[in-house]
XYZ file of C-alpha atoms in Angstrom:
371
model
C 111.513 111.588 96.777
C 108.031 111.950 95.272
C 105.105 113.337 96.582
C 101.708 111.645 96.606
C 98.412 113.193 95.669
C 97.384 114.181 99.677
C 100.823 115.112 100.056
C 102.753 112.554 101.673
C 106.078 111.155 100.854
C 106.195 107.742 100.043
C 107.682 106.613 103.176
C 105.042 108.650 105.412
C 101.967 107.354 107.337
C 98.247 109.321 107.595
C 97.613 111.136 110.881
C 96.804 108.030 113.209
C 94.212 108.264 116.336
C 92.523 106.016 118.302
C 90.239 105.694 121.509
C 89.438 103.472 124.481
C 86.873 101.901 125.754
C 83.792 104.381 124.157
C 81.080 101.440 124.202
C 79.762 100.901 127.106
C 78.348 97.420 126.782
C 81.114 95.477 126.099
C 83.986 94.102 127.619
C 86.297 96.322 126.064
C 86.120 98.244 122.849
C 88.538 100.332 120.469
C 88.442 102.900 117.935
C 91.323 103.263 115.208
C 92.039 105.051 112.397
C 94.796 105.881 109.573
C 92.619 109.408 108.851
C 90.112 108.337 106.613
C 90.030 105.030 107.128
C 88.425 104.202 110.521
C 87.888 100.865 112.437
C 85.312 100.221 115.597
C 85.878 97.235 117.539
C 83.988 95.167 120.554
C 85.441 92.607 122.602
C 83.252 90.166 124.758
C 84.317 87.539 127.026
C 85.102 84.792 128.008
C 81.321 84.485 127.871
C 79.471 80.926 127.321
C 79.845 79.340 124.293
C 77.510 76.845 122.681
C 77.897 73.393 122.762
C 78.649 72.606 119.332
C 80.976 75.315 119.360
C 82.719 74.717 122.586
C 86.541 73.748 122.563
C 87.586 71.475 126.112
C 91.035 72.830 126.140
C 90.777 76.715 124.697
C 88.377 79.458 124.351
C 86.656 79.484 120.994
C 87.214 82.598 119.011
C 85.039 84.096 116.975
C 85.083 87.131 114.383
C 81.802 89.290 112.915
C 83.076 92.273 110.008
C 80.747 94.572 109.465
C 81.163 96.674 106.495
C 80.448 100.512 106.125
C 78.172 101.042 103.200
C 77.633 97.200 101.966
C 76.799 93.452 102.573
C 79.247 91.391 103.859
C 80.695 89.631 101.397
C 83.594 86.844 100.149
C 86.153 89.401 101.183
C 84.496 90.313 104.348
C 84.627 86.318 105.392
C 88.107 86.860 104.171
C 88.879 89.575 106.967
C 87.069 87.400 109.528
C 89.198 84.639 109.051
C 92.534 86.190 108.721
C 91.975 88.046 112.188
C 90.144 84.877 113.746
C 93.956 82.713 112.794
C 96.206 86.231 113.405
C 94.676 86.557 116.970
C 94.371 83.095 117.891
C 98.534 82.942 118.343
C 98.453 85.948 120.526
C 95.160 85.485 123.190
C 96.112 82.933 126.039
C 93.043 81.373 124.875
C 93.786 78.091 126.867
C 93.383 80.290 130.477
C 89.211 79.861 129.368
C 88.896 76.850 128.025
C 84.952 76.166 127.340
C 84.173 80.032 126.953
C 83.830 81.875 123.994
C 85.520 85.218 123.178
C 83.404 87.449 120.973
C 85.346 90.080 118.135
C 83.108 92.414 116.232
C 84.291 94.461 113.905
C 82.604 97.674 112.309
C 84.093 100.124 109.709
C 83.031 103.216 110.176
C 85.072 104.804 107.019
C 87.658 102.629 104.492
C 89.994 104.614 102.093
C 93.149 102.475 102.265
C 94.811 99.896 105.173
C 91.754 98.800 106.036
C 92.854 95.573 107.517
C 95.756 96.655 109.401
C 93.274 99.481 111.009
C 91.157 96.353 112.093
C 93.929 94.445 113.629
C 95.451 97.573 115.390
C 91.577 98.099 116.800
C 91.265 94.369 117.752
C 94.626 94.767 119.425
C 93.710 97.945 121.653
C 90.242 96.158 122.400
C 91.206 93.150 123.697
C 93.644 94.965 125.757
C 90.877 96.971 127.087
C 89.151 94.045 127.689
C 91.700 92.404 129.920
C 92.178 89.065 128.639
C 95.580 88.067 128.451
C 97.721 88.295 125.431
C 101.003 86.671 124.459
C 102.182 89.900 122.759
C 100.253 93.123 121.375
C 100.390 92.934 117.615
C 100.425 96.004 115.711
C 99.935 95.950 111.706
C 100.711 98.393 108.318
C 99.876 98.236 105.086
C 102.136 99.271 101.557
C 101.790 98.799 98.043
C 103.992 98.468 95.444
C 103.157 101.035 92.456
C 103.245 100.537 88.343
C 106.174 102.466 88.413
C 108.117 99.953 90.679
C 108.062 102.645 94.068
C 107.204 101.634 97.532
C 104.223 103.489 99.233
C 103.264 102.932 102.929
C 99.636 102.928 104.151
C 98.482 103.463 100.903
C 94.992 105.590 99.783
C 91.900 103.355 98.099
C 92.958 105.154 94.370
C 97.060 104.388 95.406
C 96.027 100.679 95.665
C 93.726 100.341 92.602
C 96.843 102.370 90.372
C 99.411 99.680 92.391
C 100.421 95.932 90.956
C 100.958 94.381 94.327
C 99.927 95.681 98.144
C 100.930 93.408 101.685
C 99.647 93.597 104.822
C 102.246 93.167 107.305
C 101.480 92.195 111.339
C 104.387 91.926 113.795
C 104.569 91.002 117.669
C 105.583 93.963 119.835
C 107.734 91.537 121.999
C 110.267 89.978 119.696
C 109.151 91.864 116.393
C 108.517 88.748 114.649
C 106.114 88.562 111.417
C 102.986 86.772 112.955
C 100.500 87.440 109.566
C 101.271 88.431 106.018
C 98.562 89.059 103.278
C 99.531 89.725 99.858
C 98.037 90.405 96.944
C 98.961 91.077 92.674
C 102.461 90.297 91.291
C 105.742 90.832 92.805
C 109.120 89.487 92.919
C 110.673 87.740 95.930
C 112.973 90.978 96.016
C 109.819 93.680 96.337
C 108.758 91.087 98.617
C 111.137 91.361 101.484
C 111.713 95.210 100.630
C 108.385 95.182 101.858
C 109.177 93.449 104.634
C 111.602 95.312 105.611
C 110.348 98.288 105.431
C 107.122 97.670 107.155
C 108.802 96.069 110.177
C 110.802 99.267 110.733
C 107.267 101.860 109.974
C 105.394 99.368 112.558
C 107.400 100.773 115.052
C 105.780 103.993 115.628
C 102.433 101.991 115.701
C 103.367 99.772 118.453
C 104.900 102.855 120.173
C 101.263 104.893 119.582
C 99.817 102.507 120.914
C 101.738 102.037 124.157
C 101.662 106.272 124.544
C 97.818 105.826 124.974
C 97.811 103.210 127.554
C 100.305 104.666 129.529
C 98.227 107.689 129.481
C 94.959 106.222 130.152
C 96.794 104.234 133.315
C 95.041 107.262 135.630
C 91.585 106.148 134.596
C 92.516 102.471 135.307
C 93.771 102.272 138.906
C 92.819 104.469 142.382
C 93.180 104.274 145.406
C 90.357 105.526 148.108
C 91.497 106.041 151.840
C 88.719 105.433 154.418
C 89.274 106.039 157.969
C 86.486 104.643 160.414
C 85.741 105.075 164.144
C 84.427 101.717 164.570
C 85.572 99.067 163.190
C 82.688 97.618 162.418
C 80.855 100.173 160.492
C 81.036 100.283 157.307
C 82.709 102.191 155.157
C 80.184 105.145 154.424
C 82.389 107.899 153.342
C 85.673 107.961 151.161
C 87.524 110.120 149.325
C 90.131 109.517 146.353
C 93.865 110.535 147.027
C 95.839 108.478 144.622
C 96.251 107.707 140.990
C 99.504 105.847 140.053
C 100.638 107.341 136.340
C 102.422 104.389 135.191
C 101.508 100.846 137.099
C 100.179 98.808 134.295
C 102.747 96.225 132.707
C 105.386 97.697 135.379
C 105.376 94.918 138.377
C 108.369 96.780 140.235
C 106.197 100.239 141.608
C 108.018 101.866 143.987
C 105.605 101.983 147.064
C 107.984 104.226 148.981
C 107.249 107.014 146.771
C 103.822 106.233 146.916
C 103.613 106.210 150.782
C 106.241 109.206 151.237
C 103.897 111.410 148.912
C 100.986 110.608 150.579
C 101.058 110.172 154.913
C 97.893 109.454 155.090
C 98.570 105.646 153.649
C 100.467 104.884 157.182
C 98.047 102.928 158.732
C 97.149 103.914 162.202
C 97.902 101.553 165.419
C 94.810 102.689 167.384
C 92.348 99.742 167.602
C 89.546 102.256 167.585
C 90.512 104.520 164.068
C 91.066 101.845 161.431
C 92.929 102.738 158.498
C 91.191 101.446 154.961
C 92.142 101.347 151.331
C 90.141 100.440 148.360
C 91.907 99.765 145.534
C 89.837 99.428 142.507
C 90.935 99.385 138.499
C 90.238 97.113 135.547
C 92.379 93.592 134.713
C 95.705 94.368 134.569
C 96.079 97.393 135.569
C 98.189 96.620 138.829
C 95.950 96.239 141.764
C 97.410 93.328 143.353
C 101.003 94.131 142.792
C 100.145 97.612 144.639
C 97.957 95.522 147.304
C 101.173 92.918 147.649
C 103.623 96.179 148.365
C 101.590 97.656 150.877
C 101.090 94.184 152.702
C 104.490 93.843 152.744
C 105.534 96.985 153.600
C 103.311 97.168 156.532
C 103.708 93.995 157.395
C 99.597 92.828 157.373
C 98.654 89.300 156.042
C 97.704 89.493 152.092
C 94.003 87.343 152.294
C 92.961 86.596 148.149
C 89.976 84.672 147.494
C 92.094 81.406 147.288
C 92.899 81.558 151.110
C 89.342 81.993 151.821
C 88.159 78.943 149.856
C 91.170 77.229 151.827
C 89.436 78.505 154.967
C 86.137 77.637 154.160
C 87.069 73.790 153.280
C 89.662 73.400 156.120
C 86.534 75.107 158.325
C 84.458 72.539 160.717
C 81.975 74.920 160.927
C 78.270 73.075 160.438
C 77.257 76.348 158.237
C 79.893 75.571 155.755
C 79.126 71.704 156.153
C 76.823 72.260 153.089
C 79.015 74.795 150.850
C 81.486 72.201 151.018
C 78.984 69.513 149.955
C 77.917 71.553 147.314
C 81.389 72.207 145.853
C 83.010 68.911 145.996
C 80.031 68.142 143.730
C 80.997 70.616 141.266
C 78.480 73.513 142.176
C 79.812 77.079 142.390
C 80.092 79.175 145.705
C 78.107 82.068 146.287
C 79.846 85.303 146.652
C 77.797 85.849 149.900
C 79.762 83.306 151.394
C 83.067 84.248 150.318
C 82.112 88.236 151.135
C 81.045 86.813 154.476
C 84.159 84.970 155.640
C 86.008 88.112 153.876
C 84.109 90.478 156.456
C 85.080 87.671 159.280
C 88.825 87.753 158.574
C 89.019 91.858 157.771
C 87.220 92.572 161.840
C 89.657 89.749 163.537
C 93.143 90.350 161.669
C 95.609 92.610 160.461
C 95.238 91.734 156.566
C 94.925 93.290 153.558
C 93.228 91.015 150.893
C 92.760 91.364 147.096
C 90.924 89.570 144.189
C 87.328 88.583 142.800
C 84.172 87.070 144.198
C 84.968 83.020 144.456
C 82.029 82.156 142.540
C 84.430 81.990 139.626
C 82.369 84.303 137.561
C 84.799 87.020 136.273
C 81.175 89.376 136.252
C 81.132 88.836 139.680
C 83.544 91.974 141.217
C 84.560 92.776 144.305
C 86.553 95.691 145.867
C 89.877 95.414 147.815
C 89.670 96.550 150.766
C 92.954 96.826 153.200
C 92.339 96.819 156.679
């Protein structure tokens, strides 16, 4: 097998590396890179879209390339587009209809791939982010050279010396070819020699790519154990004692090996030291299914923020006479009211209760607390 000019075989991929969530502003941002050729990408959203914009039964998706040492161009608008229609079959973009979910890309350094670097970024960010996906798509490039070979993830001087390159994208779920950009001549048969090849090298991508969420699962969920001699004070001091490895994307945790490894989640029966958890981690990352295994393995009462708004429209409490009023006319609830009734149902019950403020504004965060 021949060796190419950095010293790869033909069949062999650059050194690949990536990173989470290293801008702060956004909603979730990812960095990726075949080596020299290195992607940046920001997620916002849902956020509010205009009105000429705005779609009634999906979130409108929209794409910005920035380039690394040029305007943008006809091929830049290119990129946009072919990630704005790749992505648009994999968000659940009909969870937000009437929002607007923001993709910026920014190459940082191009010598080869370059689009399949930007998908595999947009794919890691919007995973950051937390909106839900149908599938995680990863993507590789190859090129078919003068002399008739096949070389994967081709170099900028591979690609200007090759008659045809193809940028393949495939669902990590069923493997299935979701984009396909071409470009130069080629026969059908180089065609799906391509194909097949690229569908088998995408492989290691997708598995990458799950290896660094997996690992970064200890920076997305913990678990803080409060005990308090009155229970009404507040929660003043806490200290972290748990940090499941592997809960994201696995729904069947075994909570007995959580609470055998660590006593001190046994709740205590004295009315006077009240046992507390706050369990706190971005979208996804399996808060409630560890707040749903504790409730049921201690038998408490699981209170979300749809119970509450039951609560507060079932209530014939004058104070709520007006909250009511306001959202039967379409108005949002405060999160001081929700918090409120929260803090009424945590002091009277046995409950453990999980979710976000009930305004309905995904900004709007609060902690889970288990009583």
């Amino acid at each position: 097998m021949a060796t190419r000019g950095d010293g790869r075989d033909q069949q062999q991929l650059r050194v690949v590396g990536t990173a989470l969530g290293v801008l702060s502003s956004p909603d979730g941002s990812a960095k990726f890179a075949f080596e020299n050729s290195s992607v940046l990408c920001s997620v916002y959203g849902p956020v509010d879209v205009k009105l000429r914009h705005e779609l009634l039964d999906s979130a409108t998706i929209s794409v910005s390339w920035s380039p690394s040492s040029h305007f943008s161009g006809t091929k830049e608008r290119i990129y946009e587009k072919t990630i704005r229609e790749t992505f648009s079959a994999s968000i659940l973009s009909a969870l937000h209809p009437r929002t607007s979910i923001q993709i910026t890309i920014q190459v940082l350094s191009e010598d080869g791939s370059i689009l399949a670097t930007a998908i595999n970024a947009v794919s890691l960010a919007l995973i950051d982010a937390g909106l839900p996906l149908k599938s995680v798509l990863g993507s590789i490039m190859c090129a078919i050279t003068d002399d008739g070979d096949l070389i994967l993830d081709p170099l900028d001087s591979e690609i200007h010396n090759s008659k045809s390159t193809h940028t393949f994208a495939f669902d990590n779920i069923s493997g299935d070819l979701i984009m396909c950009e071409s470009d130069g001549l080629f026969t059908e048969d180089e065609y799906f020699l391509c194909l097949e090849a690229c569908k088998i090298a995408v492989h290691s991508i997708q598995v990458f790519m799950k290896a660094v969420f997996m690992r970064a699962q200890k920076d997305l969920l913990s678990i803080t154990w409060v005990q308090s001699h009155n229970v009404n004070a507040k929660m003043s001091s806490a200290r972290p004692i748990f940090t499941p490895p592997s809960t994201q994307l696995h729904p069947n945790v075994d909570i007995q090996q959580i609470i055998s490894s660590f006593p001190s989640l046994h709740p205590t029966t004295s009315p006077f030291h009240r046992t507390s958890y706050i369990i706190t981690g971005k979208p996804g990352c399996g808060k409630s299914t560890i707040a749903t295994k504790l409730a049921q393995q201690f038998g408490l009462e699981l209170i979300t923020p749809e119970t509450v708004l039951e609560k507060i429209l079932s209530s014939s409490d004058e104070s709520v006479a007006n909250v009511v009023k306001e959202l039967k006319s379409g108005k949002e609830i405060s999160s001081e009211v929700v918090l409120r009734k929260m803090e009424e149902t945590a002091v009277s019950e046995s409950c453990l209760f999980t979710g976000e403020s009930a305004t309905f504004n995904p900004r709007a965060k609060i902690n889970h607390y288990k009583y």
